[in-house]
Each structure stands twice: as C-alpha cells, then as structure tokens.
XYZ file of C-alpha atoms in Angstrom:
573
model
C 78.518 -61.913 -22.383
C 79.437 -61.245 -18.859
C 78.296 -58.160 -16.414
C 80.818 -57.549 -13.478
C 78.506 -56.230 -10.532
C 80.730 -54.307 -7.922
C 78.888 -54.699 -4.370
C 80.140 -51.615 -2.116
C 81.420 -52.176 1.050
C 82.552 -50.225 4.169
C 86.322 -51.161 3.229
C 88.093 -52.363 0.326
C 85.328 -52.016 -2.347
C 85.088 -48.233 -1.462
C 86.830 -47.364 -3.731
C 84.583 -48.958 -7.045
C 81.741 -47.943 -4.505
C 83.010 -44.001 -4.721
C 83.623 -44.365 -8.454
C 80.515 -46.042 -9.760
C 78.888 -42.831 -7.123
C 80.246 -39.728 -9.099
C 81.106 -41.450 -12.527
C 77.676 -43.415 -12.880
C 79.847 -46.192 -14.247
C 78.200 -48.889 -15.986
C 80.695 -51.864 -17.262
C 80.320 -54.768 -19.350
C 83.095 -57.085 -21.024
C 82.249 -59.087 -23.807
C 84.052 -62.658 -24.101
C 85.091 -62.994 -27.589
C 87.704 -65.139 -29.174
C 91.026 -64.244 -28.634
C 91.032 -61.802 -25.734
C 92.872 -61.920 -22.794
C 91.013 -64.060 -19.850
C 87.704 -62.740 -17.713
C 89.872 -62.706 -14.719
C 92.558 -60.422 -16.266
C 89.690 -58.413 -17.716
C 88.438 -57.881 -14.486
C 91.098 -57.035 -12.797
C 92.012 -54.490 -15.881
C 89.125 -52.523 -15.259
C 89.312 -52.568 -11.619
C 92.351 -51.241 -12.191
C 90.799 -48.586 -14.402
C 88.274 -48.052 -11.792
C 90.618 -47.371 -9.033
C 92.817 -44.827 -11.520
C 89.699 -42.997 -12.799
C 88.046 -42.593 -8.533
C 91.178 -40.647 -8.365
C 89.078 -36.999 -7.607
C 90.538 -33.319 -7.966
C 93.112 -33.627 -5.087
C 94.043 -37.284 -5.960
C 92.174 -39.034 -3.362
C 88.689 -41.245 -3.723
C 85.977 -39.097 -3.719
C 83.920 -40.560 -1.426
C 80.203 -39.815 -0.667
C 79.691 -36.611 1.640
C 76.600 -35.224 3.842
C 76.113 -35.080 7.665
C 75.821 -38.983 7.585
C 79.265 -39.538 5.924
C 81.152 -37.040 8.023
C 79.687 -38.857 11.347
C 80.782 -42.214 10.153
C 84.036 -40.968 9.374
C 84.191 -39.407 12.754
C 82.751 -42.991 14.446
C 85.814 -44.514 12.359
C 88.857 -42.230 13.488
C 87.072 -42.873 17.068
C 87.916 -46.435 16.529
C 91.208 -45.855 16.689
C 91.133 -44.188 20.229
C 93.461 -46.570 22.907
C 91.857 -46.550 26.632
C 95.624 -46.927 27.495
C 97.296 -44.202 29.033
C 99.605 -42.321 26.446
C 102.597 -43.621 29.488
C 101.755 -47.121 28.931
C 104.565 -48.986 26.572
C 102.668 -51.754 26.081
C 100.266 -50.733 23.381
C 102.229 -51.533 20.244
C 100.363 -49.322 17.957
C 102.763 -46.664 20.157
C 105.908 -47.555 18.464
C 107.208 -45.103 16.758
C 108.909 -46.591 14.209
C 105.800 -48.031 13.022
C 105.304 -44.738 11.629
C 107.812 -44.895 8.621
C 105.718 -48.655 7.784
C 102.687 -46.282 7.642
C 104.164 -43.906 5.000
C 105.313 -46.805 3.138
C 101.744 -48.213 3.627
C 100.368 -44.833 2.196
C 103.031 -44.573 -0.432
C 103.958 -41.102 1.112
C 107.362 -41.706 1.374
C 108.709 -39.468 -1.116
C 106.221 -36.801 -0.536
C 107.048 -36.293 2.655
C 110.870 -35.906 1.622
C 109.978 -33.317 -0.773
C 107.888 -31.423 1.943
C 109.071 -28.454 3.172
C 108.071 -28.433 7.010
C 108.587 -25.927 10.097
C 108.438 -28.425 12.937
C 107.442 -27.110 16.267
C 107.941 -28.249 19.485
C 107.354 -27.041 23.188
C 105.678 -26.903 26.645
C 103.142 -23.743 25.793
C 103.097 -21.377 22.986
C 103.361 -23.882 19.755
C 100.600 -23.704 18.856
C 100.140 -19.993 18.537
C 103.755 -19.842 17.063
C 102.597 -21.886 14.436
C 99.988 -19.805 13.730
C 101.768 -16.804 13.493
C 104.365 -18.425 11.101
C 101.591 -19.875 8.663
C 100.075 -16.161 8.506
C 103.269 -14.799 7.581
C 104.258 -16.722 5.027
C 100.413 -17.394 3.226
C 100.996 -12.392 3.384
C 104.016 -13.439 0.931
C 101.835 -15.502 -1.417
C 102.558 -18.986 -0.172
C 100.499 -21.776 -0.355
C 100.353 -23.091 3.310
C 99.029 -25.931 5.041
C 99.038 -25.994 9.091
C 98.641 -29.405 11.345
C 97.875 -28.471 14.936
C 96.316 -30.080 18.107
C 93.655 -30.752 19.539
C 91.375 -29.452 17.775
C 88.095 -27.783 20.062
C 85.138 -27.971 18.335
C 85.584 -30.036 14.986
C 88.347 -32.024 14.075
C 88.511 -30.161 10.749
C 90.497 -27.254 12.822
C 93.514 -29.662 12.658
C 94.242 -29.374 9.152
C 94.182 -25.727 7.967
C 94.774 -24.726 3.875
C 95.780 -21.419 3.499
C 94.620 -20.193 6.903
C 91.084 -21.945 6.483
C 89.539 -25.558 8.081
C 90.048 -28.146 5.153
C 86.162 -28.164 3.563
C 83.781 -31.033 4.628
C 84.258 -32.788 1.194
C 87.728 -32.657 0.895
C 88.043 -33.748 4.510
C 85.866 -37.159 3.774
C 87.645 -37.470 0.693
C 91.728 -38.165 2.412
C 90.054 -39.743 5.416
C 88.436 -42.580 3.626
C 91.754 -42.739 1.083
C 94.110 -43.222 4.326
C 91.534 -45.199 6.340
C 90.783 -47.845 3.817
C 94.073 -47.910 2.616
C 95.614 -48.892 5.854
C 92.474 -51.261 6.835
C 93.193 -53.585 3.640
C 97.106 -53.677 4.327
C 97.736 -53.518 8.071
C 98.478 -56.471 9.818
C 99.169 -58.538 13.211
C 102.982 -56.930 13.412
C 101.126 -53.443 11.985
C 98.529 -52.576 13.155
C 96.091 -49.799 12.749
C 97.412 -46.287 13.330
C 96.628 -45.014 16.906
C 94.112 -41.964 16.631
C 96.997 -39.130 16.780
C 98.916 -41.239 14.774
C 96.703 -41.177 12.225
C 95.824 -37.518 12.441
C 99.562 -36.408 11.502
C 99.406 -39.455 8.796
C 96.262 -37.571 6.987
C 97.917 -34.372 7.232
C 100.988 -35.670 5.568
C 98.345 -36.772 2.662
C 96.306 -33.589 2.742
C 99.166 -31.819 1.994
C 101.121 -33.555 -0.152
C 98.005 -34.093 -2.610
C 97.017 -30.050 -1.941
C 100.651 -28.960 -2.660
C 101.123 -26.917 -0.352
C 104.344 -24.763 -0.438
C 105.254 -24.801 3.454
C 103.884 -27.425 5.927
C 103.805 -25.667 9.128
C 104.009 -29.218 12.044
C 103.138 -28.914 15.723
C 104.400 -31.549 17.744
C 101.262 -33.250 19.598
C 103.173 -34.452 22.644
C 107.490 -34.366 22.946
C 109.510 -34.703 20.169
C 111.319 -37.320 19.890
C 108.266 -40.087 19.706
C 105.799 -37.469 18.390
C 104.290 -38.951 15.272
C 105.161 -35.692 13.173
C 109.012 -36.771 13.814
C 108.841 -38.516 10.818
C 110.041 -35.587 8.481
C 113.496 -36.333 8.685
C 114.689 -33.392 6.859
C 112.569 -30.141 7.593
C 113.257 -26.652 6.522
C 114.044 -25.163 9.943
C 112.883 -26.045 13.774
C 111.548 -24.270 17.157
C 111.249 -25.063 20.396
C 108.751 -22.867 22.089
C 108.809 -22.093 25.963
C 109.628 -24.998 28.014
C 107.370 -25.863 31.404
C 106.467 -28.961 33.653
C 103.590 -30.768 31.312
C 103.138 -34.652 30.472
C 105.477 -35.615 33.420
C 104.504 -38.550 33.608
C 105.702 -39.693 29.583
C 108.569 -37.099 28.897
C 110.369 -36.864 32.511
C 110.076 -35.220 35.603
C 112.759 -32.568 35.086
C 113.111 -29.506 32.952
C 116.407 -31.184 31.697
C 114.526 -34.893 30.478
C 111.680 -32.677 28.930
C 114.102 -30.657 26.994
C 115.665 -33.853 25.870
C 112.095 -35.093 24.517
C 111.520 -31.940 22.544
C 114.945 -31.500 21.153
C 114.368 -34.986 19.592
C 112.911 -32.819 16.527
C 116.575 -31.431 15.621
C 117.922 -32.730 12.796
C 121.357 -33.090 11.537
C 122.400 -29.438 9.894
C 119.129 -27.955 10.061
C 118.874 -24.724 11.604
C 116.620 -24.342 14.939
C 115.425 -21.331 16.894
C 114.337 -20.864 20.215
C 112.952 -19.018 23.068
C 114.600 -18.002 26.663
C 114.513 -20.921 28.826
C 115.477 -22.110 32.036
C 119.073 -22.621 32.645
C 118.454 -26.463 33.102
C 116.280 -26.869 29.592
C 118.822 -24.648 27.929
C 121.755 -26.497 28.765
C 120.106 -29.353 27.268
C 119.105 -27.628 24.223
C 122.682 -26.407 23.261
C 124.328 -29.905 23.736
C 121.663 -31.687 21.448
C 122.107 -28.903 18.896
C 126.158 -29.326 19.154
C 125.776 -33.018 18.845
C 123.930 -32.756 15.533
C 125.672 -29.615 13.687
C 122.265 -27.433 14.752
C 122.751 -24.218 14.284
C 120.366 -23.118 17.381
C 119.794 -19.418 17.869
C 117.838 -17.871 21.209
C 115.231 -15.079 19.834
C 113.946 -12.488 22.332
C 110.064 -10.976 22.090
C 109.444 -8.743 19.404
C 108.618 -5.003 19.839
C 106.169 -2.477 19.203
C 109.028 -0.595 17.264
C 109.457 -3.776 15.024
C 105.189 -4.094 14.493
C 105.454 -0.466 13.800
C 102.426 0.375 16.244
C 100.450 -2.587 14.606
C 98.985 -5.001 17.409
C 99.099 -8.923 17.627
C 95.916 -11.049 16.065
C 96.391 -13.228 19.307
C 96.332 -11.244 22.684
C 98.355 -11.349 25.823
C 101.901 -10.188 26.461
C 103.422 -13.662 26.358
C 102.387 -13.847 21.906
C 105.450 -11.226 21.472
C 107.612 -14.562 22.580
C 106.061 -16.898 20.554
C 105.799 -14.185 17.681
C 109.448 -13.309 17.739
C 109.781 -16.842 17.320
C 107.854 -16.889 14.410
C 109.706 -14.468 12.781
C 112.931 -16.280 12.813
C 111.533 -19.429 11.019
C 109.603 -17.735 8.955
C 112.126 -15.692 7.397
C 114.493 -18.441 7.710
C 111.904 -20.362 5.638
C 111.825 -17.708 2.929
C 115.435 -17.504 2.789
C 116.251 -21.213 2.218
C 112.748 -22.082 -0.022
C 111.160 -18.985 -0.853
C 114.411 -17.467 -2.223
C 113.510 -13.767 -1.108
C 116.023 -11.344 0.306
C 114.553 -10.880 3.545
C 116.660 -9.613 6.202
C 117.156 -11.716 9.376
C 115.782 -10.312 12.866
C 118.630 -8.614 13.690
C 118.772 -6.968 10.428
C 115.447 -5.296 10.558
C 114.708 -2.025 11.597
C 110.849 -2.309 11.135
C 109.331 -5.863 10.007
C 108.611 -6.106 6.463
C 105.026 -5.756 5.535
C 103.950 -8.998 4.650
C 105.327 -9.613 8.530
C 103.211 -7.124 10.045
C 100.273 -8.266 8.257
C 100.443 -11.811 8.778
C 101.319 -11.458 12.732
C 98.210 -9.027 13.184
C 95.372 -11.135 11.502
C 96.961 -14.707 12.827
C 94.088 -16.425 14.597
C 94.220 -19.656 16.861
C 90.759 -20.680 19.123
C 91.178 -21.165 22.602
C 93.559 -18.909 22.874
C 93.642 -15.741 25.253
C 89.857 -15.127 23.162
C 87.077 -13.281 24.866
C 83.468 -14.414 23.475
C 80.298 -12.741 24.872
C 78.082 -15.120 25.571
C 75.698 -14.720 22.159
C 71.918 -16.540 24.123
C 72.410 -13.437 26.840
C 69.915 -10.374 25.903
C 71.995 -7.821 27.453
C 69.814 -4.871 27.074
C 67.476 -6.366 29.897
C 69.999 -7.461 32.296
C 73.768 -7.737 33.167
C 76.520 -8.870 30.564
C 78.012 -12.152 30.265
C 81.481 -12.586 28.618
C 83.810 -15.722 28.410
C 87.612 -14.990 28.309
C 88.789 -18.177 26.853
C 92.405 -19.670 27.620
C 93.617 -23.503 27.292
C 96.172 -22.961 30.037
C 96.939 -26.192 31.992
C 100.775 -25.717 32.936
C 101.541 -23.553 36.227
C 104.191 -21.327 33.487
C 100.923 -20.684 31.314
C 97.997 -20.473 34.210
C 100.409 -17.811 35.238
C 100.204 -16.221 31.349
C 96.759 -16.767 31.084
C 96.078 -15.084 34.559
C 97.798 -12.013 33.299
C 96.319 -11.772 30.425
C 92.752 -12.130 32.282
C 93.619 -9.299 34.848
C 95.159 -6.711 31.873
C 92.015 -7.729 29.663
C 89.374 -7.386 32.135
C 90.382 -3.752 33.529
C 90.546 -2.781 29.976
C 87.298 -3.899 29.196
C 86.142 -1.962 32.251
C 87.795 1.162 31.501
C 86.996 0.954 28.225
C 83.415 0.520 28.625
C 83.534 3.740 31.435
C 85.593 6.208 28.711
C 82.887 5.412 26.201
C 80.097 6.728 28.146
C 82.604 9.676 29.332
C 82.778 10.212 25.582
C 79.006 10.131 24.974
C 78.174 12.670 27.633
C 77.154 10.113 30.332
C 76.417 10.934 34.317
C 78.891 10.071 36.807
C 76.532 7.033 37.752
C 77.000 5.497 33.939
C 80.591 6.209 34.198
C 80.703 4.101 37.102
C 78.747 1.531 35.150
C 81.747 -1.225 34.998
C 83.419 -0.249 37.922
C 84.853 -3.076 40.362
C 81.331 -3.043 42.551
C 79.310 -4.467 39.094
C 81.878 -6.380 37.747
C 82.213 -9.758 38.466
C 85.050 -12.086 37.562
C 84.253 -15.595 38.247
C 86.272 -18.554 37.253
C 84.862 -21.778 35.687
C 87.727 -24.826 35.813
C 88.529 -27.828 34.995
C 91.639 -30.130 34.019
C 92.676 -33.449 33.732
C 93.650 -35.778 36.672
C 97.284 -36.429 35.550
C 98.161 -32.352 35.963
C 98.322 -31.400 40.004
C 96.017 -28.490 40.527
C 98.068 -27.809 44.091
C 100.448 -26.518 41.285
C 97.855 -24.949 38.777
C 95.365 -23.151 40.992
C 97.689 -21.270 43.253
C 99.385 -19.867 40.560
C 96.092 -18.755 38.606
C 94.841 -17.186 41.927
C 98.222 -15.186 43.531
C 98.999 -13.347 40.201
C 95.389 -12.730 39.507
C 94.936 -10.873 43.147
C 98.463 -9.489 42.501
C 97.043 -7.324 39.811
C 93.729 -6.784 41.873
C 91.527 -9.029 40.060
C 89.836 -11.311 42.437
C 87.344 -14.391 42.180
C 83.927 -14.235 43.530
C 83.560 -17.016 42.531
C 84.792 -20.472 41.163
C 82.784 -23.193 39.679
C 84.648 -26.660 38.889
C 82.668 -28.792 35.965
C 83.254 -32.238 34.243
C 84.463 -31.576 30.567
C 81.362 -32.446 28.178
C 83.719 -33.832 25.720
C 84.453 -37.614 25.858
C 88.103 -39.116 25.365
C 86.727 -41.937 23.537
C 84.830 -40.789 20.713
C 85.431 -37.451 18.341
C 82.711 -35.611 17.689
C 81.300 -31.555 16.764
C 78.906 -30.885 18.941
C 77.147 -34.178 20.761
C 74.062 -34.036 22.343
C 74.876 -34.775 25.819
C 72.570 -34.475 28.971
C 72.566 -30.869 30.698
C 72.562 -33.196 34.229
C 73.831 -36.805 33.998
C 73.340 -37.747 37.955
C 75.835 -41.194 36.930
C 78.811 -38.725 36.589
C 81.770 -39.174 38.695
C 82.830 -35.878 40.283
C 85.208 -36.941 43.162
C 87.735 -35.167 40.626
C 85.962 -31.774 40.774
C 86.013 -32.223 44.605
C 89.473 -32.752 44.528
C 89.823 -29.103 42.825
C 87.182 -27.294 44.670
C 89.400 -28.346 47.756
C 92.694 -26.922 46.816
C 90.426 -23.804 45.560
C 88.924 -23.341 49.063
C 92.389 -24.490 50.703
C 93.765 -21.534 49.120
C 91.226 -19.042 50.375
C 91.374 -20.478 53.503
C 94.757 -19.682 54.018
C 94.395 -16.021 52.325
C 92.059 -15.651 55.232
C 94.081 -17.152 57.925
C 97.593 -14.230 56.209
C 94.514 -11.793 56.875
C 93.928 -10.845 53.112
C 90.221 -11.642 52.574
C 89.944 -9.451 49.183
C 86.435 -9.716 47.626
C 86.166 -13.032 47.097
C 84.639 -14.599 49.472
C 85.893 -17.861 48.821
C 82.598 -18.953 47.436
C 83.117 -21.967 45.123
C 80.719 -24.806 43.528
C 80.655 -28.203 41.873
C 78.217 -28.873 39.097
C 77.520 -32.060 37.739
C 77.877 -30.938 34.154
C 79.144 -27.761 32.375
C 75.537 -26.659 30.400
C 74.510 -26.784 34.201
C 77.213 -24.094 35.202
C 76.163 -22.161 32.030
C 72.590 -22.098 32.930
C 73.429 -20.975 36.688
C 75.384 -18.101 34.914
C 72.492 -17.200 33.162
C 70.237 -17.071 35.581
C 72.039 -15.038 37.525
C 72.586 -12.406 34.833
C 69.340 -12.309 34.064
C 68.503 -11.693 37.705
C 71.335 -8.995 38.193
C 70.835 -5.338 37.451
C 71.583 -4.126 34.077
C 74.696 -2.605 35.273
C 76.570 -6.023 36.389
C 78.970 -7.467 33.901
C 79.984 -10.942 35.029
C 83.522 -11.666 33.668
C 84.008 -15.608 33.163
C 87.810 -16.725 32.818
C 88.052 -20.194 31.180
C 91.213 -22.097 31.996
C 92.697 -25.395 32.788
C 91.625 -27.204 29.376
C 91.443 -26.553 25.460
C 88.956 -29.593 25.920
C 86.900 -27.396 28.169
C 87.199 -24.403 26.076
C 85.702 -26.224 23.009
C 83.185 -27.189 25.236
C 82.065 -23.244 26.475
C 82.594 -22.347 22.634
C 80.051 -24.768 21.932
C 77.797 -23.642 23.881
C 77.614 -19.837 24.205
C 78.063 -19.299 20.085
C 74.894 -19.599 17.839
C-alpha cells in the first residue's frame, strides 16, 4: 500500500493545495496485481484532483481572508515594470505576446465567442462605459465591465452586473491565471506585465461568469492596448480626443487618433464623438480603410431623458452618454435581437435607457463627498468635489463642472433656509464671503501643468469661482505596489517634493500675472506645499474646525484618479 502526500506550494501544487482545502480529500492507491503502474496512478488522480478543484465559476477555489487577498495583491505587484510605459525595451510590452497569453490560458475561443463594446479615447471612456453597462444590465443583460485604474481597490476593475467582483471570487481567477502562467511562461514569454494581466483576468472572469456583453475600456491607445486582443467585437467608440500620453501615442491630435482607431475592426460598426478636424480626418480614413461603418453622435437632450437627470454629473456626460446610446442599442440590435430604434429614430429614449443612464455610477468622477470625520454642527463644512481630470480638454470640463456645482450648492443651501422661514443673516449663510473654494492638486511629471493649471484657473474665474487657496501634495499611492488602503506615514520628511514646487510655481506664476492684467479677484494667490496628502487633510480640518459655523470650505480635487482614490480614502468611514 502506498499514500500519495501532496505538499502545497505557492505555485504549481496550488491547485491539489486548494482542493485537498475545500474537499478535505484524503487519497490512497492500493498496488495490487494487475493495475496500471503507481506513476500512472498518480498522475490519474492528480488529474482527478485538478478536474474536481474546478469551483462554481470554473476556476480553483483558492483559500480567501484578509491574508490571501494581500498576497494576491503582493503577487499582481510583482508584475509592476519600473520602466516607463515609452520604453520599447521591456519585452513583456509586446503586444503580440498577448495572443501567447490566451493560448497560455486556453481563452482563445472564449474570447471569440465574447461579445465586447471596446472603448477607446482621450477623456470620457470611462464614464461611457459606464453608462453603456447600465443600459444594457435595465434590459436584463448579464454584464461584465473592465475599466482603469481602479482608486481604492483593484476589485473596481472588474464589475458583474454593475457590482465589484466579491473578494472570493476575485482570489479565486487571480490564483487560476497567476499560477497558470507561472508554470508555463518562459525566457521568450514571459510573465504578463501588471495591465497586461489585468485585461487577461478580465477576459477569464468573464468568460467563466458568462456574461452576456463585455463592456472593454482601452487602458492606454488602441492599437497596443492589451484589450486589442478581441479581434471581432460587437461594435466600437472612440470617446473625445485630447493631448494625453504624448510621449507613447504621438505628439499630434492626428498620431493619437491613429493609436485609438487601432481598435476598429474590419466591418464592425464604430461610433463617435465631435472631434477636432485633425483627429477626425484620421478617424474617417481608418474607418474607410477597414469597411467601418463610423457614425459621429451629438450629446443627448433633456427632451430624449424625458426630464430624467444623468447618474454622473457635469455637462460634458450628455457627450459621452449620447455615445452610449449608440452602442448600446447597436449592441441590442446585433446580439440582443430587440427592436430598438436607433438615435435618430427616437423621440423619447426607451425606458430601460432612461433608467440605466440615470443610476450609472463611476468613482472619481465629477463626485462631491463631504468629508464624513468633520462634525459640522460645531463648525464650518468641509466637502470634496472629486474629478480625475489630468488633460487641459478635461481640467477645462472638470472646472466647469466645479463652478456650476458649487453655486448650486450655495444657492441651494440659501433657498432651503428661505423655505424654512430663516432671517436674512441665515439666508446669507453660503454666500461668496463664507464659502471657500480651495484647490488641492497634484499630477504626474510626464503631463505639463503650464498646460493643466491655466486652464483649471481662467474658466474657473470666468464663471466667478475663484481659489483662495491651492495646496499641491505627493499622491499617497505608490506605482510599485497595489494595495486598498496602506498605512503610510501622515509626514514622511524623505519625500521628494521638487515636483510639487514645480506646480506651486506655475500656480503662483499665474496669479502673478492676474495681478500684474490688474484682476486680483479673491484669491489672493495664497498657495502651499505639504509633504504628504493626510497632512493637507489635517490642515483642512483644522481650519474648519477653527472657522465659524457659517464657512463652508469647498475642496476641488483634480489632476489625478490616483489622487482621488487617495482623498476617498481618507475622508469616508
């Protein structure tokens, strides 16, 4: 008699490991005459093993529980380059290494099979992803959504019918594609790089969740971008088009365009935006080339929401959400086999429409948090408005969006105690002497602020909103490692701020010259460095709670999703 003992380990024994976990597996072969060899006996039940550790959604279940998820989270950190994303060199960057990964992963077929909306563009993707996933999860659809980055927990990347894949679930693919790939990459393939393996795992998330419609944002381009590798999607968009990632897609509006049209596909229909002449000229001759069918889409109405507002907020979402429309109902048309009219067919949306475009939800996003550790019944107000802006086309968005939102908040606040039979000093409560708006910035060192900032502050004043003041802070998250919410140190005296500097000079540049043209406003031209961002959010703090109870201090949050997971973090219990 012989016992097989499986020994777990971190890689290709985590498999039996998981099994002999949640099955309690015990096996024992007995030699007798006449049976097939202890090696082939082995490897039978190892076989069995493997076959039987397949769990609910046909993946290992692996082991779950804080310490699982950080492992898995020190393992996807592994695959992190230090190179730029511009430097050729790093041969885990070629992209047809991806198709070797698939084959790898044995997700070749799925991902023909999967019916995708792939979306590209400069700003506005993201949220036009969003609003297509909503629409088509109203009709009944089983949906899965991969977007980037993610701000807080890299769960937010892969969403299953409008929710975060779970915790278990999430440890259960990870350690299926990371193991899988460990045992059978090589010299000449080598380990996925981290995006790379992000849009790998969401090709196996939902191909094992069977999800009707696969909604795809592009990480970075097109052409290159690791979610290129659905070769036949359902339909395409290209959202607005802007001057981002320079220094890897081009340094004209025409090379950019030529990155992001790399999604089209021969015959498959794509949708688009208004864009500038040079981007659209490019557009149209890479559709023509490949028998695209590309169609421009305007903003949606109010007539068309019938009255019903946006779940996202600012003007610009009408773009993005008339884009939204068109591949969603293009979607249903080809795959979902409804009669839905097209856009220029409908009078008012359909329902399912309306619905899913007012509940869609996206984080970082034109979102206004109060800051939940402020007691505002003893002293002033503190409220974040939240935007990842970091082009000069969407810092000049976002800015609008801050200037419409904040007056509204302010009237708002003042019609409310009109309502409730207030004095004239309580209507006067939020008025522009209490308010505040102060701006807290920071971006990375490949965009030019000189292009950013000026653009952020000249449509801001141009609607009367004006800075008094603006605080520039290191991000707290760390390129090298993913994480939730590390502990890092409030004040980390090592840190290298000769970046910040570099901001806080264009800021004051900009004053100065607003002073020089005679145009002082109310700013003051008051700005500040801090050494790390729970600094900043302490000094705001402190300064609420020394203000009267009738200040409101209005926070805009721009120049960085990373730095908007970072305030999220902190201000939300």
């Amino acid at each position: 008699m012989f016992a097989v003992s499986i020994v777990p380990r971190t890689t290709s024994c985590r498999l039996s490991y998981a099994f002999l976990c949640h099955h309690h597996l015990s096996v024992r072969l007995h030699q007798q005459p006449h049976q097939p060899s202890l090696s082939f006996q082995i490897r039978s039940v190892r076989k069995q093993i493997d076959m039987a550790a397949q769990g609910d959604y046909g993946v290992v279940k692996s082991k779950t529980g804080r310490d699982s998820y950080e492992e898995a989270l020190a393992a996807l950190s592994s695959l992190i380059t230090k190179r730029s994303r511009a430097d050729k060199s790093n041969s885990g960057d070629r992209f047809e290494l991806i198709f070797d990964y698939l084959k790898l992963l044995d997700l070749e077929e799925d991902i023909l099979k999967m019916k995708v909306i792939h979306v590209a563009g400069t700003k506005g993707k993201g949220s036009t992803c969003a609003f297509t996933e909503s629409i088509l999860r109203n009709y009944g659809f089983r949906t899965g959504l991969f977007t980037s980055p993610h701000l807080i927990d890299v769960r937010e990347r892969f969403r299953l019918d409008g929710a975060d894949i779970s915790e278990d679930k999430f440890l259960g693919y990870f350690w299926w594609c990371y193991n899988r790939l460990k045992e059978r990459t090589n010299e000449e393939i080598p380990m996925p790089t981290y995006f790379r393996f992000l849009a790998l795992l969401a090709f196996k998330i939902f191909a094992a969740e069977k999800v009707d419609a696969a909604i795809l944002e592009v990480g970075l381009g097109g052409k290159f971008d690791a979610t290129n590798a659905v070769q036949k999607p359902v339909v395409c968009g290209i959202s607005s088009l802007g001057y981002d990632h320079m220094e890897i897609l081009g340094d004209t509006l025409g090379k950019i365009a030529g990155e992001k049209a790399g999604i089209f596909k021969v015959g498959v229909p794509a949708f688009t935006v208004p864009q500038p002449d040079e981007a659209m000229r490019v557009l149209k001759a890479k559709a023509s080339e490949l028998d695209v069918n590309l169609e421009v889409e305007q903003p949606l109405t109010s007539r068309l929401l019938s009255g019903q507002k946006l779940g996202l907020d600012g003007e610009h979402q009408y773009l993005n959400a008339g884009l939204a429309v068109s591949l969603a109902s293009t979607w249903l048309q080809q795959i979902g086999k409804l009669e839905v009219p097209s856009r220029t067919q409908m009078g008012i949306l359909p329902e399912q429409f309306i619905k899913g475009l007012a509940t869609a939800s996206l984080q970082g996003r034109a979102q206004v948090v109060p800051d939940q550790f402020t007691e505002s019944r003893t002293s002033g107000d503190l409220v974040f408005y939240l935007d990842g802006a970091h082009s000069p086309e969407s810092m000049e968005a976002c800015a609008k969006w801050f200037s419409f939102a904040v007056k509204g908040d302010n009237q708002s606040e003042s019609s409310e105690h009109l309502v409730n039979g207030s004095a004239g000093s309580s209507h006067d409560k939020w008025s522009g002497e209490t308010c505040q708006q102060i701006l807290l910035f920071n971006c990375m060192s490949v965009r030019d602020p000189n292009l950013l900032l000026p653009h952020l502050r000249n449509t801001c004043a141009n609607y009367g909103v004006h800075f008094k003041k603006a605080l520039f802070v290191p991000n707290m998250s760390v390129y090298h490692k993913v994480g939730t919410a590390a502990d890092l140190p409030e004040n980390d005296p090592q840190v290298d701020l000769s970046w910040q500097f570099t901001l806080q000079k264009v800021w004051e540049s900009l004053v100065q010259s607003e002073r020089d043209r005679g145009k002082d406003g109310d700013s003051g031209g008051n700005s500040e460095v801090f050494t790390s961002l729970p600094m900043a959010i302490k000094w705001l703090r402190d300064n609420v709670h020394e203000s009267s109870s009738a200040t409101r201090f209005q926070v805009l949050v721009a120049g960085s999703l990373h730095l908007v997971g970072d305030v999220l973090r902190l201000i939300r219990k």
